[in-house]
Coordinates of C-alpha atoms in Angstrom, one line a residue:
M1 CA 131.9 13.8 22.6
P2 CA 131.1 17.5 22.0
T3 CA 128.0 18.2 19.9
G4 CA 130.1 19.6 17.0
H5 CA 132.1 16.4 16.6
R6 CA 128.9 14.3 16.9
R7 CA 127.2 16.3 14.1
V8 CA 130.2 15.9 11.8
L9 CA 130.4 12.2 12.4
T10 CA 126.6 11.7 12.1
L11 CA 126.9 13.2 8.6
A12 CA 130.3 11.8 7.6
L13 CA 130.1 8.2 8.7
P14 CA 127.1 7.1 6.6
M15 CA 128.7 8.6 3.5
T16 CA 132.1 7.1 4.5
V17 CA 130.5 3.7 4.4
A18 CA 128.6 4.6 1.2
N19 CA 131.7 6.0 -0.5
V20 CA 133.8 3.0 0.4
T21 CA 131.3 0.9 -1.6
T22 CA 131.4 3.2 -4.6
P23 CA 134.7 1.8 -6.0
L24 CA 132.9 -1.6 -6.1
L25 CA 131.4 -0.5 -9.4
G26 CA 134.9 -0.8 -10.9
F27 CA 136.5 -3.0 -8.3
V28 CA 134.0 -5.9 -8.4
G29 CA 134.4 -6.2 -12.2
A30 CA 138.2 -6.0 -11.8
A31 CA 138.2 -8.6 -9.1
V32 CA 136.0 -11.1 -11.0
V33 CA 137.7 -10.5 -14.4
G34 CA 141.1 -10.5 -12.7
R35 CA 140.5 -14.0 -11.4
L36 CA 140.3 -15.2 -15.0
G37 CA 144.1 -14.8 -15.0
D38 CA 144.4 -12.7 -18.2
A39 CA 146.4 -9.5 -17.7
A40 CA 144.9 -8.0 -20.9
L41 CA 141.4 -8.4 -19.7
L42 CA 142.2 -7.0 -16.2
G43 CA 143.9 -4.1 -17.9
A44 CA 140.9 -3.5 -20.2
I45 CA 138.3 -3.4 -17.4
S46 CA 140.6 -1.2 -15.3
L47 CA 141.1 1.2 -18.1
G48 CA 137.4 1.1 -18.8
A49 CA 136.7 2.1 -15.2
V50 CA 139.2 5.0 -15.5
I51 CA 137.6 6.1 -18.7
F52 CA 134.1 6.1 -17.3
D53 CA 135.2 7.7 -14.0
A54 CA 136.8 10.4 -16.1
L55 CA 133.8 10.8 -18.4
F56 CA 131.2 10.8 -15.6
W57 CA 133.3 12.7 -13.1
S58 CA 133.5 15.5 -15.8
F59 CA 129.9 16.1 -14.8
G60 CA 130.4 15.5 -11.1
S61 CA 129.5 19.1 -10.7
L62 CA 125.9 18.0 -10.8
R63 CA 126.3 16.3 -7.5
M64 CA 128.6 18.9 -5.9
A65 CA 126.9 22.0 -7.1
T66 CA 123.4 20.6 -6.3
A67 CA 124.6 19.7 -2.8
G68 CA 126.0 23.2 -2.2
L69 CA 123.0 25.1 -3.6
T70 CA 120.6 22.8 -1.8
A71 CA 122.4 23.1 1.5
Q72 CA 122.3 26.9 1.2
A73 CA 118.6 26.8 0.4
V74 CA 118.0 24.6 3.4
G75 CA 120.0 27.0 5.6
A76 CA 117.9 29.9 4.3
G77 CA 114.6 28.0 4.9
N78 CA 113.7 28.1 1.1
T79 CA 112.1 24.8 0.4
A80 CA 110.9 25.8 -3.0
E81 CA 114.5 26.4 -4.1
V82 CA 115.4 22.9 -3.0
D83 CA 113.0 21.5 -5.6
R84 CA 114.1 24.0 -8.2
S85 CA 117.7 23.1 -7.8
L86 CA 117.0 19.4 -8.2
A87 CA 114.8 20.0 -11.3
R88 CA 117.6 22.0 -12.9
A89 CA 120.2 19.4 -12.1
L90 CA 118.1 16.5 -13.4
A91 CA 117.4 18.3 -16.7
A92 CA 121.1 19.0 -17.1
G93 CA 122.1 15.5 -16.2
V94 CA 119.8 13.7 -18.6
T95 CA 120.6 16.1 -21.4
A96 CA 124.3 15.7 -20.9
G97 CA 124.0 11.9 -20.6
L98 CA 122.0 11.6 -23.9
A99 CA 124.7 13.8 -25.6
I100 CA 127.4 11.4 -24.4
V101 CA 125.5 8.4 -25.9
L102 CA 125.1 10.2 -29.2
L103 CA 128.8 11.1 -29.3
Q104 CA 130.1 7.7 -28.2
W105 CA 132.1 7.0 -31.3
P106 CA 134.5 10.1 -31.1
I107 CA 134.6 9.8 -27.3
G108 CA 135.6 6.1 -27.6
Q109 CA 138.2 6.7 -30.3
A110 CA 139.8 9.5 -28.3
A111 CA 139.9 7.4 -25.1
F112 CA 141.4 4.4 -26.8
A113 CA 144.1 6.6 -28.5
L114 CA 145.0 8.3 -25.2
S115 CA 145.2 5.0 -23.3
G116 CA 148.3 3.9 -25.1
A117 CA 147.3 0.3 -24.3
S118 CA 148.2 -2.8 -26.3
P119 CA 145.9 -4.2 -29.1
A120 CA 144.7 -7.0 -26.9
V121 CA 143.6 -4.6 -24.2
I122 CA 142.0 -2.2 -26.7
A123 CA 140.0 -5.1 -28.3
A124 CA 138.5 -6.0 -24.9
L125 CA 138.1 -2.4 -23.9
A126 CA 136.0 -1.6 -27.0
S127 CA 133.5 -4.3 -26.0
Y128 CA 133.1 -2.9 -22.5
F129 CA 132.9 0.7 -23.7
S130 CA 130.1 0.1 -26.2
I131 CA 127.8 -1.2 -23.5
R132 CA 128.6 0.8 -20.5
I133 CA 128.3 4.1 -22.4
L134 CA 124.5 3.6 -22.4
S135 CA 124.5 4.2 -18.6
A136 CA 125.4 7.9 -19.0
P137 CA 121.9 9.4 -18.6
F138 CA 121.2 7.3 -15.5
A139 CA 124.6 7.9 -14.0
L140 CA 124.4 11.7 -14.4
A141 CA 120.9 11.9 -13.1
N142 CA 122.0 9.9 -10.1
Y143 CA 124.5 12.6 -9.4
A144 CA 121.7 15.2 -9.2
V145 CA 119.6 13.1 -6.9
L146 CA 122.5 12.3 -4.6
G147 CA 123.5 15.9 -4.4
S148 CA 119.9 16.9 -3.4
V149 CA 119.8 14.3 -0.7
L150 CA 123.2 15.2 0.7
G151 CA 122.5 19.0 0.7
R152 CA 119.5 18.3 3.0
G153 CA 121.8 16.6 5.4
R154 CA 120.3 13.2 4.8
T155 CA 123.5 11.2 4.4
D156 CA 121.7 8.2 5.8
L157 CA 119.7 8.1 2.6
G158 CA 122.8 8.7 0.6
L159 CA 124.1 5.6 2.1
V160 CA 121.0 3.6 1.2
L161 CA 121.2 4.8 -2.5
Q162 CA 124.9 4.1 -2.9
V163 CA 124.8 0.7 -1.2
A164 CA 121.8 -0.3 -3.2
I165 CA 123.5 0.5 -6.5
N166 CA 126.6 -1.5 -5.6
L167 CA 124.8 -4.5 -4.2
I168 CA 122.9 -4.7 -7.5
N169 CA 126.1 -4.3 -9.4
I170 CA 127.7 -7.2 -7.4
A171 CA 124.8 -9.5 -7.9
L172 CA 124.7 -8.7 -11.7
T173 CA 128.4 -9.0 -12.1
L174 CA 128.6 -12.4 -10.4
S175 CA 125.6 -13.6 -12.5
L176 CA 126.6 -12.3 -15.9
V177 CA 130.4 -12.6 -15.8
L178 CA 130.8 -15.9 -14.0
G179 CA 127.3 -17.4 -14.2
A180 CA 126.4 -16.6 -17.8
D181 CA 130.1 -16.5 -18.9
L182 CA 129.7 -13.1 -20.6
G183 CA 133.2 -12.0 -19.7
I184 CA 133.9 -8.3 -19.9
A185 CA 130.6 -7.5 -21.6
G186 CA 128.9 -8.9 -18.5
A187 CA 130.7 -6.5 -16.3
A188 CA 129.6 -3.6 -18.5
L189 CA 126.0 -4.8 -18.5
S190 CA 126.1 -5.0 -14.7
A191 CA 127.2 -1.4 -14.3
L192 CA 124.4 -0.3 -16.7
G193 CA 121.8 -2.2 -14.8
A194 CA 123.0 -0.9 -11.4
E195 CA 122.9 2.8 -12.5
A196 CA 119.3 2.4 -13.9
A197 CA 118.0 0.7 -10.8
G198 CA 119.7 3.3 -8.6
L199 CA 118.0 6.2 -10.4
A200 CA 114.6 4.6 -9.9
L201 CA 115.2 4.2 -6.2
G202 CA 116.6 7.7 -5.9
L203 CA 113.6 9.3 -7.4
F204 CA 111.4 7.3 -5.0
V205 CA 113.5 8.5 -2.1
V206 CA 113.3 12.3 -3.0
A207 CA 109.5 11.9 -3.5
R208 CA 109.3 10.4 0.0
L209 CA 111.2 13.5 1.3
G210 CA 108.4 15.7 -0.2
S211 CA 110.2 16.8 -3.3
R212 CA 108.3 17.2 -6.5
P213 CA 111.0 18.2 -9.1
F214 CA 108.8 17.2 -12.0
R215 CA 106.2 19.7 -10.9
V216 CA 108.5 22.7 -11.0
P217 CA 107.3 25.0 -13.8
L218 CA 109.6 25.3 -16.8
S219 CA 109.7 29.0 -16.3
E220 CA 111.2 28.6 -12.9
I221 CA 113.8 26.1 -14.2
R222 CA 114.7 28.6 -16.9
D223 CA 114.8 31.6 -14.6
A224 CA 117.7 33.7 -15.9
A225 CA 119.3 34.7 -12.6
A226 CA 119.1 31.2 -11.1
L227 CA 120.4 29.6 -14.3
R228 CA 123.4 32.0 -14.4
R229 CA 124.3 31.1 -10.8
T230 CA 123.7 27.3 -11.4
L231 CA 125.7 27.3 -14.6
S232 CA 128.5 29.4 -13.2
V233 CA 128.9 27.0 -10.2
N234 CA 128.6 23.9 -12.5
A235 CA 131.1 25.3 -15.0
D236 CA 133.7 26.1 -12.4
V237 CA 133.3 22.6 -10.9
I238 CA 133.4 21.0 -14.3
L239 CA 136.7 22.7 -15.2
R240 CA 138.1 21.8 -11.7
T241 CA 137.0 18.2 -12.3
L242 CA 138.5 18.1 -15.8
A243 CA 141.8 19.1 -14.3
I244 CA 141.6 16.2 -11.9
I245 CA 140.7 13.9 -14.8
A246 CA 143.6 15.2 -16.8
A247 CA 145.9 14.2 -14.0
I248 CA 144.3 10.7 -13.7
V249 CA 144.3 10.1 -17.4
L250 CA 147.9 11.2 -17.7
F251 CA 148.8 8.9 -14.8
S252 CA 147.0 6.0 -16.4
A253 CA 148.4 6.6 -19.9
L254 CA 152.0 6.9 -18.7
G255 CA 151.6 3.7 -16.7
A256 CA 150.1 1.9 -19.7
R257 CA 153.1 2.8 -21.8
Q258 CA 155.2 0.8 -19.4
G259 CA 153.5 -2.4 -20.4
D260 CA 150.4 -4.5 -19.5
V261 CA 151.9 -5.7 -16.2
I262 CA 152.6 -2.2 -14.9
L263 CA 149.2 -1.1 -16.2
A264 CA 147.5 -3.9 -14.3
A265 CA 149.5 -3.3 -11.2
N266 CA 148.7 0.4 -11.1
A267 CA 145.1 -0.5 -11.6
V268 CA 145.1 -2.6 -8.5
L269 CA 146.8 0.1 -6.5
W270 CA 144.4 2.7 -7.9
N271 CA 141.5 0.8 -6.5
L272 CA 143.3 0.7 -3.2
F273 CA 143.6 4.5 -3.3
L274 CA 140.0 4.9 -4.3
I275 CA 138.9 3.0 -1.3
G276 CA 141.0 5.2 1.0
G277 CA 139.8 8.4 -0.9
F278 CA 136.2 7.5 -0.4
F279 CA 136.7 7.2 3.3
L280 CA 137.9 10.8 3.3
D281 CA 135.1 11.9 1.0
G282 CA 132.6 11.2 3.8
F283 CA 134.1 14.2 5.8
A284 CA 134.1 16.3 2.6
T285 CA 130.4 15.6 2.3
A286 CA 129.8 16.6 6.0
A287 CA 131.7 19.9 5.2
E288 CA 129.5 20.5 2.1
T289 CA 126.3 20.2 4.2
L290 CA 127.4 22.0 7.3
C291 CA 129.3 24.8 5.6
G292 CA 126.6 25.3 3.0
Q293 CA 123.8 25.5 5.5
S294 CA 125.9 28.0 7.6
V295 CA 126.3 30.2 4.6
G296 CA 122.6 30.1 3.8
A297 CA 121.8 30.9 7.5
R298 CA 124.5 33.7 7.5
D299 CA 126.2 32.0 10.5
A300 CA 129.9 32.8 10.2
R301 CA 130.8 31.3 13.5
G302 CA 129.1 28.0 12.7
F303 CA 130.8 28.0 9.3
R304 CA 134.3 28.3 10.8
A305 CA 133.6 25.7 13.4
A306 CA 132.3 23.2 10.8
A307 CA 135.3 23.8 8.5
S308 CA 137.8 23.3 11.4
L309 CA 136.2 20.1 12.6
S310 CA 135.9 18.6 9.1
L311 CA 139.6 19.4 8.4
R312 CA 140.8 17.8 11.6
W313 CA 138.7 14.6 11.1
C314 CA 139.9 14.3 7.5
L315 CA 143.5 14.7 8.4
G316 CA 143.2 12.0 11.1
F317 CA 141.4 9.6 8.8
G318 CA 143.9 10.2 6.0
L319 CA 146.7 9.0 8.2
A320 CA 144.7 6.0 9.4
V321 CA 143.8 5.0 5.9
G322 CA 147.4 5.3 4.7
L323 CA 148.6 3.1 7.5
A324 CA 145.9 0.5 6.8
A325 CA 146.9 0.5 3.1
L326 CA 150.5 0.0 4.0
T327 CA 149.9 -2.9 6.4
G328 CA 147.0 -4.6 4.5
G329 CA 147.8 -3.8 0.9
A330 CA 149.6 -7.0 0.1
A331 CA 146.5 -9.1 1.0
F332 CA 144.4 -6.7 -1.1
I333 CA 146.7 -7.2 -4.1
D334 CA 146.5 -11.0 -3.8
F335 CA 142.7 -10.9 -3.6
V336 CA 142.3 -8.7 -6.7
T337 CA 144.6 -10.6 -9.1
T338 CA 146.1 -14.1 -9.4
N339 CA 148.7 -13.0 -11.9
G340 CA 152.2 -13.4 -10.4
P341 CA 154.0 -10.6 -12.2
V342 CA 151.2 -8.2 -11.6
R343 CA 151.2 -9.1 -7.8
E344 CA 155.0 -8.6 -7.7
A345 CA 154.9 -5.2 -9.4
A346 CA 152.0 -3.9 -7.3
R347 CA 153.8 -4.8 -4.1
A348 CA 156.9 -2.9 -5.2
Y349 CA 154.9 0.4 -5.5
L350 CA 152.6 -0.2 -2.5
P351 CA 154.4 2.2 -0.1
L352 CA 153.9 5.1 -2.5
A353 CA 150.3 4.3 -3.1
A354 CA 149.8 4.2 0.7
L355 CA 151.2 7.7 0.9
A356 CA 148.6 9.0 -1.5
P357 CA 145.6 9.2 0.9
V358 CA 147.7 11.0 3.5
A359 CA 148.7 13.6 0.9
A360 CA 145.1 14.0 -0.2
A361 CA 143.5 14.4 3.2
A362 CA 143.5 18.3 3.3
A363 CA 142.3 18.6 -0.3
F364 CA 139.3 16.4 0.4
A365 CA 138.3 18.5 3.5
Y366 CA 138.8 21.8 1.6
D367 CA 136.8 20.5 -1.4
G368 CA 133.8 20.0 0.9
I369 CA 134.2 23.5 2.5
Y370 CA 134.6 25.2 -0.9
V371 CA 131.6 23.4 -2.4
G372 CA 129.4 24.2 0.5
A373 CA 130.3 27.8 0.4
T374 CA 130.2 27.8 -3.5
W375 CA 133.7 29.2 -3.7
T376 CA 133.9 27.3 -7.0
R377 CA 135.9 29.8 -9.0
A378 CA 138.7 29.7 -6.4
M379 CA 138.5 25.9 -6.3
R380 CA 138.9 25.8 -10.1
N381 CA 141.9 28.1 -10.2
L382 CA 143.7 26.3 -7.3
M383 CA 143.1 23.0 -9.1
L384 CA 144.7 24.3 -12.2
L385 CA 147.8 25.4 -10.2
A386 CA 148.0 21.9 -8.7
L387 CA 147.8 20.4 -12.2
A388 CA 150.7 22.6 -13.2
A389 CA 152.6 21.3 -10.2
F390 CA 151.9 17.8 -11.3
G391 CA 153.3 18.6 -14.7
V392 CA 156.5 20.0 -13.2
A393 CA 156.9 16.9 -11.0
L394 CA 156.4 14.6 -13.9
A395 CA 159.1 16.4 -15.9
V396 CA 161.5 16.1 -13.0
V397 CA 160.9 12.4 -12.3
Q398 CA 161.1 11.6 -16.1
T399 CA 164.4 13.4 -16.3
L400 CA 165.7 11.4 -13.3
G401 CA 164.5 8.1 -15.0
L402 CA 162.4 7.0 -12.0
G403 CA 159.9 5.1 -14.1
N404 CA 156.7 4.0 -12.4
A405 CA 158.0 5.0 -8.9
G406 CA 158.4 8.5 -10.2
L407 CA 154.9 8.5 -11.6
W408 CA 153.5 7.8 -8.2
V409 CA 155.8 10.4 -6.6
A410 CA 154.4 13.0 -9.0
F411 CA 150.8 12.0 -8.3
V412 CA 151.5 12.4 -4.5
V413 CA 152.9 15.9 -5.2
F414 CA 149.7 16.7 -7.1
L415 CA 147.5 15.7 -4.2
A416 CA 149.5 17.6 -1.7
A417 CA 149.6 20.8 -3.8
R418 CA 145.8 20.8 -4.0
G419 CA 145.3 21.0 -0.2
L420 CA 148.1 23.5 0.3
G421 CA 146.7 26.0 -2.2
Q422 CA 143.2 25.7 -0.7
A423 CA 144.6 26.2 2.8
I424 CA 146.4 29.4 1.8
A425 CA 143.3 30.9 0.1
Y426 CA 140.7 29.8 2.8
P427 CA 141.0 32.7 5.3
G428 CA 140.6 35.5 2.8
L429 CA 137.6 33.7 1.1
A430 CA 135.9 33.3 4.5
R431 CA 136.3 36.9 5.4
R432 CA 134.9 38.1 2.1
T433 CA 131.9 35.7 2.3
F434 CA 130.6 36.9 5.6
A435 CA 131.7 40.5 5.4
T436 CA 128.9 41.1 2.8
R437 CA 126.2 39.3 4.8

């Protein structure tokens, strides 16, 4: 195998494995609660996972921006900036997490109202929400630590951190939900405990790598030029992420309005899509590292080679994941839930859900390329265009009365529009980046 392919796989495969375990934070709880046979409880924990994915992913810029800025610092040989980037990201993550905890009442009320779920689902969801919201400072700080580790090209350590968090979550969920009979509250406590333990381990890992973020002087953290760049990158990624979240929330809310069975069926299929998506994200992570380091080193040739390889691998894996979902999805559905109507509904929409990772493959690859190059403004703008395409597609399928099938079709259109827009903009962005270096 050529060296370039080996390097991409060396970076991608550990994070592919790690990312496949990431949906377990929501999936394990859904599987355990789902086996209780109550569609309302399954719908509640699934909506809870969507709400916290949306809430925390709003600050996913902490991981992505930190990875991109760290990779460029590594490529430029600036080890001091690696520590400064991590210190700024940790400060931002903890501050934002504490703000979320303080604002939990209005956040919760808005989330419950937008969900459109039944009273039975909302009652269970409120219990889950009130506990898991306390994990916000830990979860956001974990984004910063993971971004720093990945930007250095240490995806092996990223794997260790992600797997550790999810193993702790599995153990706690089984103990608290089934063993201690705490129900949905036990699932929330498990996620909280896993995030806190993950942060402790992550800080130990970066210390072993030689980083001392807590020794960075406050004056360097608050440096005006560095803060402007950091905040600009983070703001662009936040807006881009909010656009993704808007699509996900709209998808979930429109599904919830079709009843608890459709809500639960879509939740099962959503977990299937997440597993496929996190396979693809491993190659996006490789692109972040390789492209970011190439920009830092002013290596235009290396940048284009890394981008091309990442895109090809992502497209290949997207097709493979889609085929795997199509052939193995029925067994997955039966494992997640014992509810007969939910199983039947999920099988009916399985082919469309299996198409989703195929449509998303290019977008995942280009996300990694754009983050590594810190083309965050373009990424933001293209995401907003894709969201507009999603809105148009929703209007069309609603007019045609396609119901939940139309909802999945519109979501596939959204995913494909993301990748197409990024592909069109890529050549011009690459020329401008290296023309000035």
